[in-house]
Tab-separated table of C-alpha atoms and ligand atoms in Angstrom:
chain	number	residue	atom	x	y	z
A	1	MET	CA	-17.829	-9.453	-21.516
A	2	LYS	CA	-20.336	-9.629	-24.339
A	3	ASN	CA	-17.819	-8.080	-26.699
A	4	ARG	CA	-15.279	-10.580	-25.634
A	5	LYS	CA	-17.526	-13.601	-26.216
A	6	MET	CA	-18.433	-12.357	-29.667
A	7	LEU	CA	-14.779	-11.840	-30.385
A	8	ILE	CA	-13.881	-15.346	-29.263
A	9	ALA	CA	-16.597	-16.822	-31.491
A	10	PHE	CA	-15.428	-14.675	-34.370
A	11	SER	CA	-11.792	-15.570	-33.917
A	12	LEU	CA	-12.570	-19.285	-33.676
A	13	VAL	CA	-14.343	-19.112	-37.018
A	14	LEU	CA	-11.390	-17.227	-38.459
A	15	ALA	CA	-9.016	-19.737	-36.931
A	16	LEU	CA	-10.858	-22.565	-38.629
A	17	LEU	CA	-10.753	-20.762	-41.928
A	18	PHE	CA	-7.153	-19.552	-41.940
A	19	SER	CA	-5.393	-20.526	-38.723
A	20	ALA	CA	-2.763	-17.807	-39.261
A	21	CYS	CA	-2.241	-14.865	-41.613
A	22	THR	CA	0.687	-16.519	-43.270
A	23	GLY	CA	-1.511	-19.430	-44.288
A	24	THR	CA	0.192	-22.157	-42.267
A	25	VAL	CA	-1.591	-24.787	-40.231
A	26	PRO	CA	-0.572	-24.850	-36.559
A	27	GLU	CA	0.174	-28.169	-34.942
A	28	PRO	CA	-2.609	-29.712	-32.908
A	29	GLU	CA	-2.366	-28.748	-29.245
A	30	GLU	CA	-1.374	-32.221	-28.071
A	31	ASN	CA	1.729	-32.233	-30.302
A	32	ARG	CA	3.053	-29.059	-28.859
A	33	ASP	CA	5.551	-28.668	-26.026
A	34	VAL	CA	3.693	-26.408	-23.662
A	35	LEU	CA	6.768	-26.219	-21.486
A	36	ASP	CA	9.664	-25.103	-23.610
A	37	THR	CA	12.593	-26.348	-21.571
A	38	ASN	CA	14.877	-27.582	-24.284
A	39	THR	CA	16.093	-24.645	-26.276
A	40	ALA	CA	19.838	-24.175	-26.429
A	41	GLU	CA	20.190	-20.486	-25.690
A	42	PRO	CA	23.266	-18.257	-25.602
A	43	ASN	CA	22.065	-16.555	-22.463
A	44	SER	CA	19.898	-18.230	-19.859
A	45	ALA	CA	18.256	-14.913	-18.987
A	46	GLU	CA	16.902	-14.839	-22.528
A	47	LYS	CA	15.362	-18.283	-22.346
A	48	ASP	CA	11.841	-18.565	-23.649
A	49	GLN	CA	9.542	-18.422	-20.710
A	50	THR	CA	7.378	-21.261	-19.532
A	51	VAL	CA	3.705	-20.591	-20.004
A	52	GLU	CA	1.337	-22.131	-17.536
A	53	PRO	CA	-1.879	-22.930	-19.391
A	54	GLN	CA	-4.894	-21.270	-17.829
A	55	ASP	CA	-8.558	-22.048	-17.938
A	56	SER	CA	-9.599	-19.200	-20.154
A	57	GLU	CA	-13.260	-18.813	-19.212
A	58	GLU	CA	-13.032	-19.658	-15.481
A	59	THR	CA	-9.969	-17.776	-14.353
A	60	ALA	CA	-9.164	-15.221	-17.005
A	61	SER	CA	-10.695	-13.821	-20.131
A	62	TYR	CA	-7.963	-11.435	-21.127
A	63	VAL	CA	-4.794	-12.756	-19.520
A	64	LEU	CA	-4.188	-15.684	-21.806
A	65	PRO	CA	-1.194	-17.350	-23.416
A	66	ALA	CA	-0.618	-15.445	-26.621
A	67	TYR	CA	-0.972	-18.670	-28.630
A	68	ASP	CA	-4.347	-19.575	-27.099
A	69	ASP	CA	-6.947	-20.416	-29.771
A	70	SER	CA	-9.425	-17.936	-28.332
A	71	VAL	CA	-6.959	-15.055	-28.666
A	72	PRO	CA	-7.460	-13.152	-31.927
A	73	SER	CA	-4.475	-12.903	-34.239
A	74	LEU	CA	-2.762	-9.530	-34.550
A	75	CYS	CA	-1.964	-9.900	-38.232
A	76	GLU	CA	-5.446	-11.150	-39.108
A	77	THR	CA	-6.840	-8.122	-37.323
A	78	TYR	CA	-4.882	-5.835	-39.645
A	79	GLY	CA	-5.459	-8.090	-42.648
A	80	ASP	CA	-4.554	-6.549	-45.955
A	81	VAL	CA	-4.278	-3.049	-44.524
A	82	LEU	CA	-0.952	-3.426	-42.806
A	83	LYS	CA	1.687	-6.124	-42.497
A	84	ILE	CA	2.472	-6.889	-38.866
A	85	GLY	CA	5.970	-8.061	-38.027
A	86	ALA	CA	8.402	-8.857	-35.252
A	87	ALA	CA	12.147	-9.121	-34.714
A	88	VAL	CA	13.159	-12.651	-33.746
A	89	ASN	CA	16.294	-14.686	-33.046
A	90	THR	CA	16.663	-18.059	-34.691
A	91	ASP	CA	17.358	-19.853	-31.386
A	92	GLN	CA	13.743	-19.054	-30.492
A	93	LEU	CA	12.240	-20.667	-33.573
A	94	ARG	CA	12.096	-24.332	-32.573
A	95	GLU	CA	8.877	-25.598	-34.109
A	96	THR	CA	7.606	-27.169	-30.912
A	97	SER	CA	8.117	-24.074	-28.767
A	98	ASP	CA	5.402	-21.789	-27.480
A	99	PHE	CA	7.334	-18.945	-29.061
A	100	TYR	CA	6.955	-20.511	-32.499
A	101	GLN	CA	3.203	-20.843	-31.996
A	102	VAL	CA	2.966	-17.233	-30.891
A	103	VAL	CA	4.940	-15.751	-33.769
A	104	THR	CA	3.275	-17.804	-36.468
A	105	LYS	CA	-0.153	-16.925	-35.099
A	106	HIS	CA	0.349	-13.170	-34.731
A	107	TYR	CA	2.871	-11.996	-37.343
A	108	ASN	CA	3.228	-12.252	-41.098
A	109	THR	CA	6.523	-10.374	-41.336
A	110	PHE	CA	9.863	-11.109	-39.688
A	111	VAL	CA	13.334	-9.656	-39.294
A	112	THR	CA	16.354	-10.971	-37.360
A	113	GLU	CA	17.175	-8.897	-34.307
A	114	ASN	CA	20.956	-9.334	-34.729
A	115	GLU	CA	21.935	-12.322	-36.833
A	116	MET	CA	22.016	-10.577	-40.219
A	117	LYS	CA	24.249	-7.723	-39.150
A	118	PRO	CA	27.720	-7.558	-40.769
A	119	MET	CA	29.646	-8.511	-37.604
A	120	TYR	CA	27.821	-11.854	-37.577
A	121	LEU	CA	27.617	-12.557	-41.324
A	122	ASN	CA	31.149	-11.449	-42.188
A	123	PRO	CA	33.317	-11.528	-39.029
A	124	SER	CA	36.612	-11.665	-40.930
A	125	GLU	CA	37.455	-10.580	-44.450
A	126	GLY	CA	36.413	-13.235	-46.965
A	127	ASP	CA	34.514	-15.365	-44.402
A	128	PHE	CA	30.756	-15.396	-44.525
A	129	PHE	CA	28.599	-17.327	-42.045
A	130	PHE	CA	25.090	-17.817	-43.280
A	131	ASP	CA	23.803	-20.614	-41.022
A	132	ALA	CA	21.508	-18.463	-38.895
A	133	ALA	CA	20.409	-16.286	-41.815
A	134	ASP	CA	19.592	-19.377	-43.888
A	135	ARG	CA	17.575	-20.816	-40.993
A	136	PHE	CA	15.693	-17.554	-40.676
A	137	VAL	CA	14.868	-17.410	-44.385
A	138	GLU	CA	13.798	-21.068	-44.434
A	139	PHE	CA	11.568	-20.438	-41.432
A	140	GLY	CA	10.025	-17.383	-43.077
A	141	GLU	CA	9.358	-19.240	-46.297
A	142	SER	CA	7.908	-22.240	-44.480
A	143	VAL	CA	5.238	-19.986	-42.961
A	144	GLY	CA	4.745	-17.784	-46.032
A	145	ALA	CA	5.955	-14.617	-44.292
A	146	THR	CA	7.376	-11.400	-45.696
A	147	LEU	CA	11.023	-11.053	-44.678
A	148	ARG	CA	13.091	-7.981	-43.899
A	149	GLY	CA	16.873	-8.017	-44.045
A	150	HIS	CA	18.482	-5.934	-41.298
A	151	THR	CA	20.912	-4.365	-41.996
A	152	LEU	CA	23.508	-3.897	-44.749
A	153	ILE	CA	25.392	-0.666	-44.009
A	154	TRP	CA	25.558	0.621	-40.445
A	155	HIS	CA	28.310	2.221	-38.355
A	156	SER	CA	27.509	-0.082	-35.437
A	157	GLN	CA	27.839	-3.868	-35.109
A	158	VAL	CA	30.398	-3.988	-37.931
A	159	PRO	CA	33.292	-6.465	-37.750
A	160	ASP	CA	36.652	-5.188	-36.423
A	161	TRP	CA	38.407	-5.412	-39.783
A	162	TRP	CA	35.811	-3.410	-41.721
A	163	PHE	CA	37.297	0.104	-41.493
A	164	GLY	CA	40.934	-0.992	-41.216
A	165	GLY	CA	43.593	-0.661	-43.940
A	166	GLU	CA	47.297	-1.486	-44.348
A	167	ASN	CA	49.759	-1.006	-41.451
A	168	GLY	CA	47.176	0.095	-38.926
A	169	GLU	CA	45.866	2.859	-41.191
A	170	ARG	CA	42.206	3.400	-41.975
A	171	ALA	CA	40.802	1.711	-45.068
A	172	THR	CA	41.074	3.738	-48.256
A	173	ARG	CA	38.040	4.944	-50.181
A	174	GLU	CA	38.607	2.222	-52.796
A	175	GLN	CA	38.990	-0.470	-50.146
A	176	LEU	CA	35.835	0.488	-48.282
A	177	LEU	CA	33.761	0.797	-51.457
A	178	ALA	CA	34.992	-2.599	-52.634
A	179	ARG	CA	34.106	-4.113	-49.248
A	180	MET	CA	30.654	-2.604	-49.376
A	181	GLU	CA	30.098	-3.926	-52.873
A	182	THR	CA	31.339	-7.425	-52.054
A	183	TYR	CA	29.295	-7.554	-48.871
A	184	ILE	CA	26.067	-6.263	-50.392
A	185	HIS	CA	26.435	-8.400	-53.483
A	186	THR	CA	27.180	-11.567	-51.514
A	187	VAL	CA	24.398	-11.137	-48.971
A	188	VAL	CA	21.614	-9.661	-51.086
A	189	SER	CA	22.075	-11.933	-54.083
A	190	ARG	CA	22.125	-15.012	-51.830
A	191	TYR	CA	18.562	-14.182	-50.810
A	192	GLN	CA	17.404	-12.634	-54.074
A	193	GLY	CA	13.628	-12.917	-54.401
A	194	ARG	CA	13.398	-14.341	-50.861
A	195	ILE	CA	14.100	-11.334	-48.671
A	196	HIS	CA	11.456	-8.829	-49.637
A	197	THR	CA	12.798	-5.691	-47.966
A	198	TRP	CA	16.314	-4.586	-47.019
A	199	ASP	CA	17.381	-1.913	-44.570
A	200	VAL	CA	20.138	-0.852	-46.946
A	201	VAL	CA	21.510	1.864	-44.677
A	202	ASN	CA	20.779	2.286	-40.989
A	203	GLU	CA	21.128	5.375	-38.781
A	204	VAL	CA	23.029	7.487	-41.318
A	205	ILE	CA	21.508	10.825	-40.283
A	206	SER	CA	23.062	13.038	-37.611
A	207	ASP	CA	21.311	13.653	-34.294
A	208	THR	CA	22.337	17.304	-34.549
A	209	GLY	CA	19.777	18.088	-37.237
A	210	ASN	CA	22.664	18.801	-39.577
A	211	GLY	CA	22.887	16.354	-42.474
A	212	ILE	CA	24.475	12.948	-42.244
A	213	ARG	CA	26.285	11.175	-39.394
A	214	ARG	CA	30.054	11.667	-39.493
A	215	ASP	CA	33.110	10.723	-37.400
A	216	ASN	CA	32.010	12.793	-34.405
A	217	GLU	CA	28.935	10.563	-34.160
A	218	GLY	CA	30.789	7.313	-34.718
A	219	SER	CA	30.507	6.812	-38.483
A	220	GLN	CA	33.630	6.719	-40.669
A	221	TYR	CA	31.831	6.143	-43.969
A	222	ALA	CA	31.527	9.780	-45.031
A	223	SER	CA	35.096	10.731	-44.161
A	224	ILE	CA	36.598	7.670	-45.853
A	225	ILE	CA	34.475	7.645	-49.017
A	226	GLY	CA	33.512	11.307	-49.288
A	227	ASP	CA	32.263	13.053	-52.406
A	228	LEU	CA	32.683	10.723	-55.384
A	229	ASP	CA	30.856	12.715	-58.031
A	230	GLY	CA	32.041	16.193	-57.116
A	231	ASP	CA	28.615	17.605	-56.306
A	232	GLY	CA	29.836	18.953	-52.975
A	233	GLU	CA	27.989	16.327	-50.883
A	234	ASP	CA	29.768	13.619	-48.892
A	235	TYR	CA	26.874	11.177	-48.702
A	236	ASP	CA	27.913	9.251	-51.819
A	237	TYR	CA	28.479	6.058	-49.824
A	238	ILE	CA	24.716	5.992	-49.237
A	239	GLU	CA	24.061	6.271	-52.961
A	240	GLN	CA	26.533	3.497	-53.672
A	241	ALA	CA	24.925	1.225	-51.084
A	242	PHE	CA	21.552	1.553	-52.821
A	243	TYR	CA	23.036	0.989	-56.270
A	244	PHE	CA	24.853	-2.137	-55.056
A	245	ALA	CA	21.662	-3.457	-53.458
A	246	ARG	CA	19.578	-2.740	-56.558
A	247	ALA	CA	22.100	-4.547	-58.736
A	248	ALA	CA	22.038	-7.583	-56.437
A	249	ASP	CA	18.248	-7.841	-56.313
A	250	PRO	CA	16.353	-5.675	-58.804
A	251	ASP	CA	13.002	-6.431	-57.171
A	252	ALA	CA	13.801	-6.033	-53.487
A	253	GLN	CA	12.292	-3.104	-51.593
A	254	LEU	CA	15.194	-0.876	-50.487
A	255	ILE	CA	14.822	1.133	-47.285
A	256	ILE	CA	16.721	3.878	-45.461
A	257	ASN	CA	16.108	3.309	-41.745
A	258	ASP	CA	16.636	5.610	-38.750
A	259	TYR	CA	15.587	6.454	-35.194
A	260	SER	CA	13.958	9.527	-33.590
A	261	LEU	CA	12.266	10.512	-36.861
A	262	GLU	CA	8.924	10.319	-35.058
A	263	SER	CA	10.071	12.430	-32.125
A	264	ASP	CA	12.719	14.913	-33.268
A	265	PRO	CA	11.534	17.287	-36.016
A	266	ALA	CA	15.065	18.602	-36.674
A	267	LYS	CA	16.327	15.092	-37.336
A	268	LEU	CA	13.240	14.313	-39.423
A	269	ASN	CA	13.901	17.382	-41.575
A	270	ALA	CA	17.542	16.426	-42.082
A	271	PHE	CA	16.495	12.878	-42.997
A	272	TYR	CA	13.825	14.158	-45.372
A	273	ASP	CA	16.225	16.568	-47.100
A	274	VAL	CA	18.863	13.882	-47.675
A	275	VAL	CA	16.351	11.325	-48.989
A	276	LYS	CA	14.717	13.920	-51.223
A	277	ALA	CA	18.066	14.957	-52.719
A	278	LEU	CA	19.003	11.323	-53.306
A	279	LEU	CA	15.650	10.502	-54.932
A	280	GLU	CA	16.001	13.552	-57.170
A	281	LYS	CA	19.381	12.204	-58.294
A	282	GLY	CA	17.656	8.926	-59.186
A	283	VAL	CA	19.029	6.818	-56.320
A	284	PRO	CA	16.792	3.724	-55.996
A	285	ILE	CA	15.292	4.248	-52.539
A	286	ASP	CA	11.886	2.610	-52.110
A	287	GLY	CA	11.036	3.768	-48.639
A	288	ALA	CA	11.826	5.148	-45.214
A	289	GLY	CA	11.963	3.070	-42.055
A	290	ILE	CA	10.990	4.767	-38.813
A	291	GLN	CA	12.493	2.652	-36.033
A	292	ALA	CA	10.141	4.045	-33.361
A	293	HIS	CA	11.880	3.097	-30.116
A	294	ILE	CA	9.555	5.350	-28.174
A	295	GLN	CA	8.417	5.908	-24.594
A	296	ILE	CA	5.102	5.652	-22.845
A	297	GLY	CA	4.799	9.453	-22.663
A	298	TYR	CA	6.680	10.687	-25.732
A	299	PRO	CA	6.244	11.566	-28.544
A	300	VAL	CA	2.572	12.470	-28.797
A	301	VAL	CA	0.811	10.542	-31.540
A	302	GLU	CA	0.228	13.761	-33.536
A	303	LEU	CA	3.979	14.353	-33.862
A	304	PHE	CA	4.528	10.734	-34.885
A	305	GLU	CA	1.727	10.939	-37.448
A	306	ALA	CA	3.095	14.195	-38.873
A	307	ALA	CA	6.440	12.430	-39.458
A	308	ILE	CA	4.747	9.658	-41.455
A	309	GLU	CA	2.810	12.235	-43.469
A	310	LYS	CA	5.941	14.220	-44.219
A	311	LEU	CA	7.929	11.212	-45.368
A	312	ALA	CA	4.985	10.033	-47.457
A	313	GLU	CA	5.264	13.312	-49.404
A	314	LEU	CA	8.298	11.724	-51.047
A	315	LYS	CA	5.772	9.795	-53.159
A	316	GLU	CA	5.752	12.924	-55.291
A	317	ILE	CA	9.234	11.973	-56.454
A	318	ASN	CA	8.945	8.161	-56.272
A	319	PRO	CA	5.267	7.126	-56.526
A	320	ASP	CA	6.063	3.743	-54.946
A	321	PHE	CA	7.767	5.269	-51.918
A	322	VAL	CA	6.551	3.686	-48.657
A	323	VAL	CA	6.960	4.388	-44.973
A	324	GLN	CA	7.433	1.516	-42.547
A	325	ILE	CA	7.582	1.287	-38.770
A	326	THR	CA	10.547	-1.028	-38.388
A	327	GLU	CA	11.476	-1.459	-34.692
A	328	LEU	CA	8.551	-0.410	-32.546
A	329	ASP	CA	8.718	-0.743	-28.785
A	330	VAL	CA	7.268	1.451	-26.051
A	331	SER	CA	9.480	1.833	-22.982
A	332	ILE	CA	7.546	2.161	-19.723
A	333	PHE	CA	10.309	4.541	-18.539
A	334	ASP	CA	10.667	8.140	-19.659
A	335	TRP	CA	13.909	8.834	-21.530
A	336	ASN	CA	15.492	10.757	-18.630
A	337	ASP	CA	14.429	8.243	-16.007
A	338	GLN	CA	17.473	6.325	-14.732
A	339	SER	CA	15.588	3.848	-12.560
A	340	THR	CA	15.840	0.133	-13.128
A	341	THR	CA	12.417	-1.026	-12.002
A	342	LYS	CA	8.880	0.225	-12.173
A	343	GLU	CA	5.839	-1.373	-10.638
A	344	ILE	CA	3.342	-2.418	-13.285
A	345	THR	CA	0.160	-1.177	-11.657
A	346	PRO	CA	-3.274	-1.277	-13.336
A	347	GLU	CA	-2.865	2.506	-13.875
A	348	LEU	CA	0.369	1.910	-15.776
A	349	GLN	CA	-1.244	-0.901	-17.775
A	350	LYS	CA	-4.060	1.484	-18.654
A	351	LYS	CA	-1.735	4.233	-19.822
A	352	PHE	CA	0.350	1.711	-21.749
A	353	ALA	CA	-2.731	0.158	-23.374
A	354	GLU	CA	-4.075	3.565	-24.400
A	355	ARG	CA	-0.690	4.411	-25.846
A	356	TYR	CA	-0.599	1.301	-28.016
A	357	ALA	CA	-4.261	1.672	-29.011
A	358	ASP	CA	-3.668	5.293	-30.077
A	359	LEU	CA	-0.599	4.287	-32.045
A	360	PHE	CA	-2.256	1.448	-33.937
A	361	GLU	CA	-5.352	3.511	-34.648
A	362	MET	CA	-3.036	6.047	-36.253
A	363	PHE	CA	-1.068	3.334	-38.088
A	364	ARG	CA	-4.299	1.982	-39.536
A	365	ARG	CA	-5.329	5.461	-40.643
A	366	GLN	CA	-1.975	6.039	-42.329
A	367	ALA	CA	-2.055	2.609	-43.956
A	368	GLU	CA	-5.537	3.277	-45.328
A	369	LYS	CA	-4.205	6.519	-46.819
A	370	GLY	CA	-1.525	4.461	-48.571
A	371	ASN	CA	1.310	5.986	-46.527
A	372	LEU	CA	2.336	3.026	-44.368
A	373	ASP	CA	2.715	-0.620	-45.334
A	374	MET	CA	4.134	-2.419	-42.303
A	375	VAL	CA	4.607	-2.204	-38.566
A	376	VAL	CA	7.304	-4.352	-36.974
A	377	THR	CA	7.806	-4.636	-33.205
A	378	TRP	CA	11.360	-5.038	-31.893
A	379	GLY	CA	10.749	-8.340	-30.164
A	380	VAL	CA	7.663	-10.313	-29.272
A	381	TYR	CA	7.376	-10.482	-25.499
A	382	ASP	CA	8.812	-8.660	-22.502
A	383	GLY	CA	10.942	-11.664	-21.509
A	384	ARG	CA	13.330	-10.903	-24.349
A	385	SER	CA	13.727	-7.253	-25.196
A	386	TRP	CA	16.873	-5.209	-25.778
A	387	LEU	CA	15.303	-2.565	-23.482
A	388	ASP	CA	16.159	-4.716	-20.469
A	389	ASN	CA	19.565	-3.275	-19.600
A	390	TYR	CA	19.475	-0.558	-22.264
A	391	PRO	CA	19.889	2.395	-21.944
A	392	VAL	CA	20.086	1.740	-18.187
A	393	GLU	CA	22.105	-1.252	-17.005
A	394	GLY	CA	20.163	-3.674	-14.823
A	395	ARG	CA	16.797	-2.334	-15.926
A	396	THR	CA	13.706	-4.479	-16.341
A	397	ASN	CA	11.399	-2.997	-18.955
A	398	ALA	CA	8.036	-4.119	-20.329
A	399	PRO	CA	7.743	-2.528	-23.785
A	400	LEU	CA	5.870	-5.124	-25.861
A	401	LEU	CA	2.360	-6.524	-26.282
A	402	PHE	CA	2.956	-9.871	-24.560
A	403	ASP	CA	4.326	-10.076	-21.025
A	404	ARG	CA	7.340	-11.954	-19.666
A	405	ASN	CA	5.330	-15.177	-19.699
A	406	MET	CA	4.004	-14.546	-23.208
A	407	MET	CA	0.565	-13.718	-21.838
A	408	THR	CA	-1.627	-11.095	-23.475
A	409	LYS	CA	-1.356	-7.617	-21.899
A	410	PRO	CA	-4.239	-5.111	-21.911
A	411	ALA	CA	-2.257	-3.250	-24.586
A	412	PHE	CA	-2.572	-6.275	-26.848
A	413	TRP	CA	-6.360	-6.109	-26.520
A	414	GLY	CA	-6.251	-2.379	-27.180
A	415	VAL	CA	-4.429	-3.018	-30.452
A	416	ILE	CA	-7.020	-5.628	-31.456
A	417	ASP	CA	-9.898	-3.297	-30.563
A	418	ARG	CA	-9.477	-0.330	-28.256
A	419	ASP	CA	-12.869	-0.988	-26.611
A	420	LEU	CA	-11.530	-4.251	-25.207
A	421	SER	CA	-8.646	-2.879	-23.168
A	422	PRO	CA	-10.815	-1.349	-20.374
A	423	GLU	CA	-12.350	-4.790	-19.849
A	424	ALA	CA	-8.871	-6.311	-19.791
A	425	ILE	CA	-7.737	-3.755	-17.221
A	426	ALA	CA	-10.872	-4.292	-15.111
A	427	GLU	CA	-9.899	-7.944	-14.901
A	428	LEU	CA	-6.549	-6.981	-13.354
A	429	GLU	CA	-8.099	-4.763	-10.683
B	1	LIG	C1	19.861	-3.949	-31.101
B	1	LIG	C2	19.520	-5.364	-30.636
B	1	LIG	O1	18.171	-5.393	-30.255
B	1	LIG	C3	20.407	-5.720	-29.468
B	1	LIG	O2	20.206	-7.081	-29.105
B	1	LIG	C4	21.871	-5.509	-29.845
B	1	LIG	O3	22.680	-5.742	-28.712
B	1	LIG	C5	22.111	-4.100	-30.333
B	1	LIG	O4	21.229	-3.842	-31.414
B	1	LIG	N1	18.449	0.122	-33.781
B	1	LIG	C6	18.676	-0.904	-34.667
B	1	LIG	C7	18.768	-2.291	-34.173
B	1	LIG	O5	18.671	-0.676	-35.878
B	1	LIG	O6	19.614	-3.087	-34.952
B	1	LIG	C8	19.199	-2.334	-32.727
B	1	LIG	O7	19.124	-3.680	-32.269
B	1	LIG	C9	18.322	-1.433	-31.891
B	1	LIG	C10	18.435	-0.006	-32.347
């Protein structure tokens, strides 16, 4: 309890000085809608949750609304060491919502969960829809945040027309390259100097440990575009994507992003080999994104850390090469578990809090070594996470640092300072 009081005093002083890591001034409490009942949402199940204000000292010290003044800010806690980000959806960003208060207090980096994917920006050939993306960028700028653009080239969430050619045939090499160039040019140059980091290609490495993803794993890029320069490799579409992005914004940070790098050494090696070969050819890749959709029990932190260290070796070829954690969430279910519900007992909270504390301790260590520059969580609170229903339909998961009511979980306290999470768990018991 003593720790906690000191922390509250400390965070109040910090709050007075900065109020948020992005440098914005939050609205006074009385101007804020505590009950966010007004948001027009596509899906009522995804509605921002109502937060019942609690008397922090009398009833709870650690289970508090994430926006509460006495709750320390995540991004201030990691200060200059590491940028802390979250995936958001623009329907959540109404300035008077609790959600807005939470994200502007805790994060200094943002990415759109879906709205900047090709199927939404470019649903039919020649038609671009930038309303949501523009809103996102305006929001980010208004709070002084670093913005990630997700994602330019991916085999998934592409519009129907993208791989199609004349008379029901597949697109030709020339057609697909021209589409890639038009798309990347149009999108990246629109936000030149405003979107700091782009996931230029996403999930391009095979899960078999054997090079890049091809038709048998749902990606047509390699078979349509193939080997342009005759060097025997069919990953030239990746090279082209980076060249197009570099031409559209010479200063943007260009990332190759993928999953299971932290947990599957064969995939990590394949990823590493491809990126190394591309860097040696002079392809402008500035960093690797580790998605990190992980589970409570796997992978062990040592394996995850070894992946960061290995990718950071690419600094030998490009001294500015960075590693980023781009989509972190921690499922409370093991990968093979097919169940839809799991009781969140204090024991589970403890394991989950230790997991997050271990991870962030390692992230800090890697950031201090100059290997890691940002950690982004895939969502903000358990009430809106893609891991409800995926990979098991009907599932309710709890993978994030704030619960379904946007209250602080013991794991949140463990990420602020691992010594605080036992006190937070004791309060639940
Ligand atoms: C997911 C979104 O979270 C879901 O809402 C959507 O239905 C499917 O895509 N890897 C990625 C992200 O790179 O774009 C994915 O996001 C999650 C896995």
